[in-house]
Amino acid sequence: MNFEVKNHHLYFDGCDTVALAQKYGTPLYVFSENAIVSECNQLKAAFTNRYPNTRVAYASKAFSTLAIYKIMAREGFCIDVVSGGELYTAIQADFPAEHIEFNGNNKSDEELSLALDYGVGRIIVDGLQEIERIQKLASEKQTTAKVLFRITPEVNVQTHSYISTGQKDSKFGIPLDEEILWPTIQKAIDASNIEFYGFHFHVGSQLKDNSAHLTAAKIALDLALEVRKRLNYTIKELNYGGGFGVKYLPDELRQPYEYFLTPLMELTESFCRKHDFPRPNIVIEPGRSIVAEAGISLHTIGEIKTLPGIRTYAAIDGGMTDNIRPGLYDATYTGVIANKADEAKTEKITISGKACESTDILVKDLAVPKVETGDIFATFTTGAYGYSMASNYNKLPIPAVVLVKDGQDALIVKRQSYEQMIQNELVPDFL
Ligand code: LLP
């Protein structure tokens, strides 16, 4: 386990979190390299080592930094990027081009050019115009783009509606519509600078149930068969997306990867056997499950406000600016006072952020030991979509990020300074 308590302090991957807060300041994101690698190993055991012609593409929107791209490259994983910025970061980390998959529902020509120039492994096409733009750009550059079509599988999932993506009414993907889909597939097959690989779907995020993946996989496989029948073309690859749920609270269920992947692969292999169809490469794109539980956040408690008969608010030196998930998705978190990690819990507090926004509440009614100004609060499971969704609201600087491993610590993102926050601001002459 990556957590321990020594001398009343919370330790994470061998490091004293209170000492980390002192050394680097707060707010601070801390990632355990061992925890990330353990997720990678679980994915290898459940998927890539178990089935030939499979790949994991880490959905780097969950946490995109040079260091995580280095870790993914070392682990032999592919990555999914969704913008020029993520792609640029991956390029700066010397991430192997052919292991990059480029997603996104509105890629600009500039972003597509960057991807083609770098030679990314796959471009996942999300719309009809995009396919024409890719053909034009690829022919100008005398290169070939390897593409998948992201389809909208029309499945509903049990998760927050804001992170549900596979339903019929969605801005993502190409609809399964006779007049839209088929001419586009034909166009991709015929295009001289496009190699059409197959289909992609992503049904949603933070899923605890495998049924949506299975329904969508069946739809993608049927489509592959139909492409062979109608167009005499055999696709080579299917990408089943990510979305595997994690554990934010201690009593929450976390399904093992096998729960999703074993039935998915059984379905795929039996379908292919039955229809004498060569089993396509299967790719998955997990983001959250690789980094969420590998990251914690550290904050210092400042003002403590007791409203008699109502509640006690303990305010931290960050909040929705470094973790927007409670405010945006009603996401729930828990944590501990890191410098009193094994002391008896005698009171209940609500951890509030410092942003000027009523929804800036991180944890509600949490049992803790006696809370005091200066205590360090550690929030668990903030590794995914925390740093990557951080903002400068209220002109709060983006916090630093530290990577820990077996008692060693290293800064992987410096804290943003006030100077850096305004470095692109200008004052026009007429002011
Ligand atoms: N592939 C595609 C095409 C996606 O759109 C996503 C997530 C993933 C993979 C990775 O899904 P994951 O394994 O991380 O669930 N900000 C939200 C999550 C948005 C996810 C968007 N797409 C949150 O904090 O919950």
CSV table of N, CA and C in Angstrom, one decimal, residues 21-135:
chain,number,residue,atom,x,y,z
A,21,ALA,N,4.9,19.2,2.2
A,21,ALA,CA,4.1,20.5,2.2
A,21,ALA,C,5.1,21.6,2.7
A,22,GLN,N,6.0,21.3,3.6
A,22,GLN,CA,6.9,22.3,4.1
A,22,GLN,C,7.9,22.7,3.0
A,23,LYS,N,8.4,21.6,2.4
A,23,LYS,CA,9.5,21.8,1.4
A,23,LYS,C,9.0,22.6,0.1
A,24,TYR,N,7.8,22.2,-0.4
A,24,TYR,CA,7.4,22.7,-1.6
A,24,TYR,C,6.3,23.8,-1.5
A,25,GLY,N,5.7,23.9,-0.3
A,25,GLY,CA,4.6,24.8,-0.1
A,25,GLY,C,3.3,24.2,-0.5
A,26,THR,N,2.2,24.8,-0.2
A,26,THR,CA,0.9,24.3,-0.6
A,26,THR,C,0.1,25.4,-1.4
A,27,PRO,N,-0.9,25.1,-2.1
A,27,PRO,CA,-1.4,23.8,-2.5
A,27,PRO,C,-0.3,23.0,-3.3
A,28,LEU,N,-0.4,21.7,-3.2
A,28,LEU,CA,0.6,20.8,-3.8
A,28,LEU,C,-0.1,19.5,-4.3
A,29,TYR,N,0.2,19.2,-5.5
A,29,TYR,CA,-0.3,17.8,-6.0
A,29,TYR,C,0.9,16.9,-5.8
A,30,VAL,N,0.6,15.7,-5.3
A,30,VAL,CA,1.7,14.7,-5.1
A,30,VAL,C,1.3,13.4,-5.8
A,31,PHE,N,2.1,12.9,-6.7
A,31,PHE,CA,1.9,11.7,-7.4
A,31,PHE,C,2.9,10.6,-7.0
A,32,SER,N,2.3,9.4,-6.8
A,32,SER,CA,3.2,8.3,-6.5
A,32,SER,C,3.5,7.5,-7.7
A,33,GLU,N,4.8,7.5,-8.0
A,33,GLU,CA,5.2,6.7,-9.2
A,33,GLU,C,4.9,5.2,-9.1
A,34,ASN,N,5.1,4.7,-7.9
A,34,ASN,CA,4.8,3.3,-7.7
A,34,ASN,C,3.3,3.0,-8.0
A,35,ALA,N,2.5,3.9,-7.5
A,35,ALA,CA,1.0,3.7,-7.7
A,35,ALA,C,0.7,3.8,-9.2
A,36,ILE,N,1.3,4.7,-10.0
A,36,ILE,CA,1.0,4.7,-11.4
A,36,ILE,C,1.5,3.4,-12.1
A,37,VAL,N,2.7,3.0,-11.7
A,37,VAL,CA,3.3,1.8,-12.3
A,37,VAL,C,2.4,0.6,-12.0
A,38,SER,N,1.9,0.6,-10.8
A,38,SER,CA,1.0,-0.5,-10.4
A,38,SER,C,-0.2,-0.6,-11.3
A,39,GLU,N,-0.8,0.5,-11.6
A,39,GLU,CA,-1.9,0.5,-12.5
A,39,GLU,C,-1.5,0.0,-13.9
A,40,CYS,N,-0.4,0.5,-14.3
A,40,CYS,CA,0.1,0.0,-15.6
A,40,CYS,C,0.3,-1.5,-15.6
A,41,ASN,N,0.9,-2.0,-14.5
A,41,ASN,CA,1.1,-3.5,-14.4
A,41,ASN,C,-0.2,-4.2,-14.4
A,42,GLN,N,-1.2,-3.7,-13.7
A,42,GLN,CA,-2.5,-4.3,-13.7
A,42,GLN,C,-3.1,-4.4,-15.1
A,43,LEU,N,-3.0,-3.3,-15.9
A,43,LEU,CA,-3.5,-3.2,-17.2
A,43,LEU,C,-2.7,-4.2,-18.1
A,44,LYS,N,-1.4,-4.3,-17.9
A,44,LYS,CA,-0.6,-5.3,-18.7
A,44,LYS,C,-1.1,-6.7,-18.4
A,45,ALA,N,-1.3,-7.0,-17.1
A,45,ALA,CA,-1.7,-8.4,-16.7
A,45,ALA,C,-3.1,-8.7,-17.3
A,46,ALA,N,-4.0,-7.7,-17.2
A,46,ALA,CA,-5.4,-8.0,-17.6
A,46,ALA,C,-5.6,-7.9,-19.1
A,47,PHE,N,-4.7,-7.2,-19.8
A,47,PHE,CA,-5.0,-6.9,-21.2
A,47,PHE,C,-3.8,-7.2,-22.1
A,48,THR,N,-2.8,-6.3,-22.1
A,48,THR,CA,-1.8,-6.4,-23.2
A,48,THR,C,-1.0,-7.7,-23.1
A,49,ASN,N,-0.7,-8.2,-21.9
A,49,ASN,CA,0.1,-9.4,-21.8
A,49,ASN,C,-0.8,-10.6,-22.1
A,50,ARG,N,-2.1,-10.4,-22.0
A,50,ARG,CA,-3.0,-11.6,-22.0
A,50,ARG,C,-3.5,-11.8,-23.5
A,51,TYR,N,-3.7,-10.7,-24.2
A,51,TYR,CA,-4.2,-10.9,-25.6
A,51,TYR,C,-3.3,-10.2,-26.6
A,52,PRO,N,-3.0,-10.9,-27.7
A,52,PRO,CA,-2.1,-10.4,-28.7
A,52,PRO,C,-2.7,-9.2,-29.4
A,53,ASN,N,-1.9,-8.4,-30.0
A,53,ASN,CA,-2.5,-7.2,-30.8
A,53,ASN,C,-3.4,-6.3,-30.0
A,54,THR,N,-3.0,-6.0,-28.8
A,54,THR,CA,-3.7,-5.0,-28.0
A,54,THR,C,-2.8,-3.9,-27.6
A,55,ARG,N,-3.4,-2.7,-27.3
A,55,ARG,CA,-2.6,-1.6,-26.8
A,55,ARG,C,-3.4,-0.8,-25.8
A,56,VAL,N,-2.6,-0.2,-24.9
A,56,VAL,CA,-3.3,0.7,-24.0
A,56,VAL,C,-2.8,2.1,-24.4
A,57,ALA,N,-3.7,3.1,-24.6
A,57,ALA,CA,-3.3,4.4,-24.9
A,57,ALA,C,-3.8,5.3,-23.7
A,58,TYR,N,-2.9,5.7,-22.9
A,58,TYR,CA,-3.3,6.5,-21.7
A,58,TYR,C,-3.9,7.8,-22.2
A,59,ALA,N,-5.1,8.1,-21.7
A,59,ALA,CA,-5.8,9.3,-22.1
A,59,ALA,C,-5.3,10.5,-21.3
A,60,SER,N,-4.4,11.2,-21.9
A,60,SER,CA,-3.5,12.1,-21.1
A,60,SER,C,-4.2,13.4,-20.7
A,61,LYS,N,-5.5,13.6,-21.1
A,61,LYS,CA,-6.2,14.7,-20.6
A,61,LYS,C,-6.4,14.6,-19.0
A,62,ALA,N,-6.3,13.4,-18.5
A,62,ALA,CA,-6.5,13.2,-17.1
A,62,ALA,C,-5.3,13.8,-16.3
A,63,PHE,N,-4.1,13.8,-16.9
A,63,PHE,CA,-3.0,14.4,-16.3
A,63,PHE,C,-1.9,14.5,-17.3
A,64,SER,N,-1.6,15.7,-17.9
A,64,SER,CA,-0.7,15.8,-19.0
A,64,SER,C,0.5,16.6,-18.6
A,65,THR,N,1.6,16.0,-18.5
A,65,THR,CA,2.9,16.7,-18.1
A,65,THR,C,4.0,15.9,-18.8
A,66,LEU,N,5.2,16.5,-18.9
A,66,LEU,CA,6.3,15.8,-19.5
A,66,LEU,C,6.6,14.5,-18.7
A,67,ALA,N,6.6,14.6,-17.4
A,67,ALA,CA,6.9,13.4,-16.6
A,67,ALA,C,6.0,12.2,-16.8
A,68,ILE,N,4.7,12.5,-16.9
A,68,ILE,CA,3.8,11.4,-17.1
A,68,ILE,C,4.0,10.7,-18.5
A,69,TYR,N,4.3,11.6,-19.5
A,69,TYR,CA,4.6,11.0,-20.8
A,69,TYR,C,5.9,10.2,-20.8
A,70,LYS,N,6.9,10.6,-20.0
A,70,LYS,CA,8.1,9.8,-19.9
A,70,LYS,C,7.8,8.4,-19.2
A,71,ILE,N,6.9,8.5,-18.2
A,71,ILE,CA,6.6,7.2,-17.5
A,71,ILE,C,5.8,6.3,-18.5
A,72,MET,N,4.9,6.9,-19.2
A,72,MET,CA,4.1,6.0,-20.2
A,72,MET,C,5.0,5.4,-21.3
A,73,ALA,N,5.9,6.2,-21.7
A,73,ALA,CA,6.9,5.7,-22.8
A,73,ALA,C,7.7,4.6,-22.2
A,74,ARG,N,8.2,4.8,-21.0
A,74,ARG,CA,9.0,3.7,-20.3
A,74,ARG,C,8.1,2.4,-20.1
A,75,GLU,N,6.9,2.6,-19.8
A,75,GLU,CA,6.0,1.4,-19.6
A,75,GLU,C,5.6,0.8,-20.9
A,76,GLY,N,5.9,1.4,-22.0
A,76,GLY,CA,5.5,0.8,-23.3
A,76,GLY,C,4.1,1.1,-23.7
A,77,PHE,N,3.5,2.1,-23.0
A,77,PHE,CA,2.1,2.5,-23.3
A,77,PHE,C,2.0,3.5,-24.5
A,78,CYS,N,0.9,3.5,-25.2
A,78,CYS,CA,0.6,4.6,-26.1
A,78,CYS,C,0.0,5.7,-25.3
A,79,ILE,N,-0.2,6.8,-25.9
A,79,ILE,CA,-1.0,7.9,-25.3
A,79,ILE,C,-2.0,8.4,-26.2
A,80,ASP,N,-3.1,9.0,-25.6
A,80,ASP,CA,-4.1,9.7,-26.4
A,80,ASP,C,-4.0,11.2,-26.1
A,81,VAL,N,-3.9,12.0,-27.1
A,81,VAL,CA,-3.8,13.4,-26.9
A,81,VAL,C,-5.1,14.0,-27.6
A,82,VAL,N,-5.5,15.2,-27.1
A,82,VAL,CA,-6.7,15.8,-27.7
A,82,VAL,C,-6.6,17.2,-28.1
A,83,SER,N,-5.3,17.7,-28.1
A,83,SER,CA,-5.1,19.1,-28.5
A,83,SER,C,-3.7,19.3,-29.0
A,84,GLY,N,-3.5,20.4,-29.6
A,84,GLY,CA,-2.1,20.7,-30.0
A,84,GLY,C,-1.2,20.9,-28.8
A,85,GLY,N,-1.8,21.4,-27.7
A,85,GLY,CA,-1.0,21.6,-26.4
A,85,GLY,C,-0.6,20.2,-25.8
A,86,GLU,N,-1.5,19.3,-25.8
A,86,GLU,CA,-1.1,18.0,-25.3
A,86,GLU,C,-0.1,17.3,-26.2
A,87,LEU,N,-0.3,17.5,-27.5
A,87,LEU,CA,0.6,16.9,-28.5
A,87,LEU,C,2.0,17.5,-28.3
A,88,TYR,N,2.0,18.8,-28.2
A,88,TYR,CA,3.3,19.6,-28.1
A,88,TYR,C,4.0,19.1,-26.8
A,89,THR,N,3.3,18.9,-25.7
A,89,THR,CA,3.9,18.4,-24.5
A,89,THR,C,4.5,17.0,-24.7
A,90,ALA,N,3.8,16.2,-25.4
A,90,ALA,CA,4.3,14.8,-25.6
A,90,ALA,C,5.5,14.9,-26.5
A,91,ILE,N,5.5,15.8,-27.5
A,91,ILE,CA,6.7,15.9,-28.4
A,91,ILE,C,7.9,16.4,-27.6
A,92,GLN,N,7.6,17.3,-26.7
A,92,GLN,CA,8.7,17.8,-25.9
A,92,GLN,C,9.3,16.7,-25.0
A,93,ALA,N,8.5,15.8,-24.7
A,93,ALA,CA,8.9,14.6,-23.8
A,93,ALA,C,9.5,13.5,-24.7
A,94,ASP,N,9.7,13.8,-26.0
A,94,ASP,CA,10.2,12.8,-27.0
A,94,ASP,C,9.4,11.6,-27.0
A,95,PHE,N,8.1,11.7,-26.9
A,95,PHE,CA,7.2,10.6,-26.9
A,95,PHE,C,7.2,10.0,-28.3
A,96,PRO,N,7.4,8.7,-28.4
A,96,PRO,CA,7.4,8.1,-29.8
A,96,PRO,C,6.1,8.4,-30.6
A,97,ALA,N,6.3,9.0,-31.8
A,97,ALA,CA,5.2,9.5,-32.6
A,97,ALA,C,4.2,8.4,-32.9
A,98,GLU,N,4.7,7.3,-33.3
A,98,GLU,CA,3.8,6.2,-33.7
A,98,GLU,C,2.9,5.7,-32.6
A,99,HIS,N,3.3,6.0,-31.3
A,99,HIS,CA,2.4,5.6,-30.2
A,99,HIS,C,1.5,6.6,-29.7
A,100,ILE,N,1.3,7.7,-30.5
A,100,ILE,CA,0.4,8.7,-30.1
A,100,ILE,C,-0.9,8.6,-30.9
A,101,GLU,N,-2.1,8.7,-30.2
A,101,GLU,CA,-3.4,8.7,-30.9
A,101,GLU,C,-4.0,10.0,-30.7
A,102,PHE,N,-4.5,10.7,-31.7
A,102,PHE,CA,-5.0,12.0,-31.6
A,102,PHE,C,-6.5,12.0,-31.7
A,103,ASN,N,-7.2,12.3,-30.6
A,103,ASN,CA,-8.6,12.4,-30.5
A,103,ASN,C,-9.0,13.9,-30.5
A,104,GLY,N,-10.3,14.1,-30.6
A,104,GLY,CA,-10.8,15.5,-30.4
A,104,GLY,C,-11.9,15.8,-31.4
A,105,ASN,N,-13.0,16.5,-31.0
A,105,ASN,CA,-14.1,16.7,-31.8
A,105,ASN,C,-14.0,18.0,-32.7
A,106,ASN,N,-12.9,18.7,-32.6
A,106,ASN,CA,-12.8,19.9,-33.4
A,106,ASN,C,-11.3,20.3,-33.6
A,107,LYS,N,-10.6,19.4,-34.2
A,107,LYS,CA,-9.2,19.6,-34.4
A,107,LYS,C,-9.0,20.7,-35.5
A,108,SER,N,-8.1,21.6,-35.2
A,108,SER,CA,-7.9,22.7,-36.2
A,108,SER,C,-6.9,22.2,-37.2
A,109,ASP,N,-6.8,22.9,-38.3
A,109,ASP,CA,-5.8,22.5,-39.4
A,109,ASP,C,-4.4,22.5,-38.8
A,110,GLU,N,-4.2,23.5,-37.9
A,110,GLU,CA,-2.9,23.7,-37.3
A,110,GLU,C,-2.5,22.5,-36.5
A,111,GLU,N,-3.5,22.0,-35.7
A,111,GLU,CA,-3.3,20.8,-34.9
A,111,GLU,C,-3.1,19.6,-35.7
A,112,LEU,N,-3.9,19.5,-36.8
A,112,LEU,CA,-3.7,18.3,-37.6
A,112,LEU,C,-2.4,18.3,-38.3
A,113,SER,N,-1.9,19.5,-38.7
A,113,SER,CA,-0.6,19.6,-39.4
A,113,SER,C,0.5,19.2,-38.4
A,114,LEU,N,0.4,19.6,-37.2
A,114,LEU,CA,1.4,19.3,-36.2
A,114,LEU,C,1.4,17.7,-36.0
A,115,ALA,N,0.2,17.1,-36.0
A,115,ALA,CA,0.1,15.7,-35.8
A,115,ALA,C,0.7,15.0,-37.0
A,116,LEU,N,0.4,15.4,-38.2
A,116,LEU,CA,0.9,14.8,-39.4
A,116,LEU,C,2.4,15.0,-39.6
A,117,ASP,N,2.9,16.2,-39.2
A,117,ASP,CA,4.4,16.4,-39.3
A,117,ASP,C,5.1,15.5,-38.3
A,118,TYR,N,4.6,15.4,-37.2
A,118,TYR,CA,5.3,14.5,-36.2
A,118,TYR,C,5.1,13.0,-36.5
A,119,GLY,N,4.1,12.7,-37.3
A,119,GLY,CA,3.8,11.3,-37.7
A,119,GLY,C,3.1,10.5,-36.6
A,120,VAL,N,2.1,11.1,-36.0
A,120,VAL,CA,1.3,10.3,-35.0
A,120,VAL,C,0.8,9.0,-35.5
A,121,GLY,N,0.6,8.1,-34.6
A,121,GLY,CA,0.2,6.7,-35.0
A,121,GLY,C,-1.2,6.6,-35.5
A,122,ARG,N,-2.1,7.4,-34.9
A,122,ARG,CA,-3.5,7.3,-35.3
A,122,ARG,C,-4.1,8.7,-35.2
A,123,ILE,N,-5.0,9.1,-36.1
A,123,ILE,CA,-5.9,10.2,-35.9
A,123,ILE,C,-7.3,9.7,-35.8
A,124,ILE,N,-8.0,10.0,-34.7
A,124,ILE,CA,-9.3,9.5,-34.6
A,124,ILE,C,-10.3,10.6,-35.0
A,125,VAL,N,-11.0,10.3,-36.1
A,125,VAL,CA,-11.8,11.3,-36.8
A,125,VAL,C,-13.1,11.4,-36.1
A,126,ASP,N,-13.6,12.6,-35.9
A,126,ASP,CA,-14.8,12.8,-35.1
A,126,ASP,C,-15.9,13.4,-36.0
A,127,GLY,N,-15.6,13.8,-37.2
A,127,GLY,CA,-16.7,14.4,-38.0
A,127,GLY,C,-16.4,14.3,-39.5
A,128,LEU,N,-17.4,14.7,-40.2
A,128,LEU,CA,-17.3,14.5,-41.7
A,128,LEU,C,-16.4,15.5,-42.4
A,129,GLN,N,-16.3,16.7,-41.9
A,129,GLN,CA,-15.4,17.7,-42.6
A,129,GLN,C,-14.0,17.3,-42.2
A,130,GLU,N,-13.8,16.8,-41.1
A,130,GLU,CA,-12.4,16.5,-40.7
A,130,GLU,C,-11.7,15.5,-41.6
A,131,ILE,N,-12.5,14.6,-42.1
A,131,ILE,CA,-11.9,13.6,-43.0
A,131,ILE,C,-11.3,14.2,-44.3
A,132,GLU,N,-12.1,15.2,-44.8
A,132,GLU,CA,-11.7,16.0,-46.0
A,132,GLU,C,-10.4,16.8,-45.7
A,133,ARG,N,-10.4,17.4,-44.5
A,133,ARG,CA,-9.3,18.3,-44.2
A,133,ARG,C,-8.0,17.4,-44.0
A,134,ILE,N,-8.2,16.2,-43.4
A,134,ILE,CA,-7.0,15.4,-43.2
A,134,ILE,C,-6.5,14.9,-44.6
A,135,GLN,N,-7.4,14.5,-45.5
A,135,GLN,CA,-6.9,14.1,-46.8
A,135,GLN,C,-6.1,15.2,-47.5
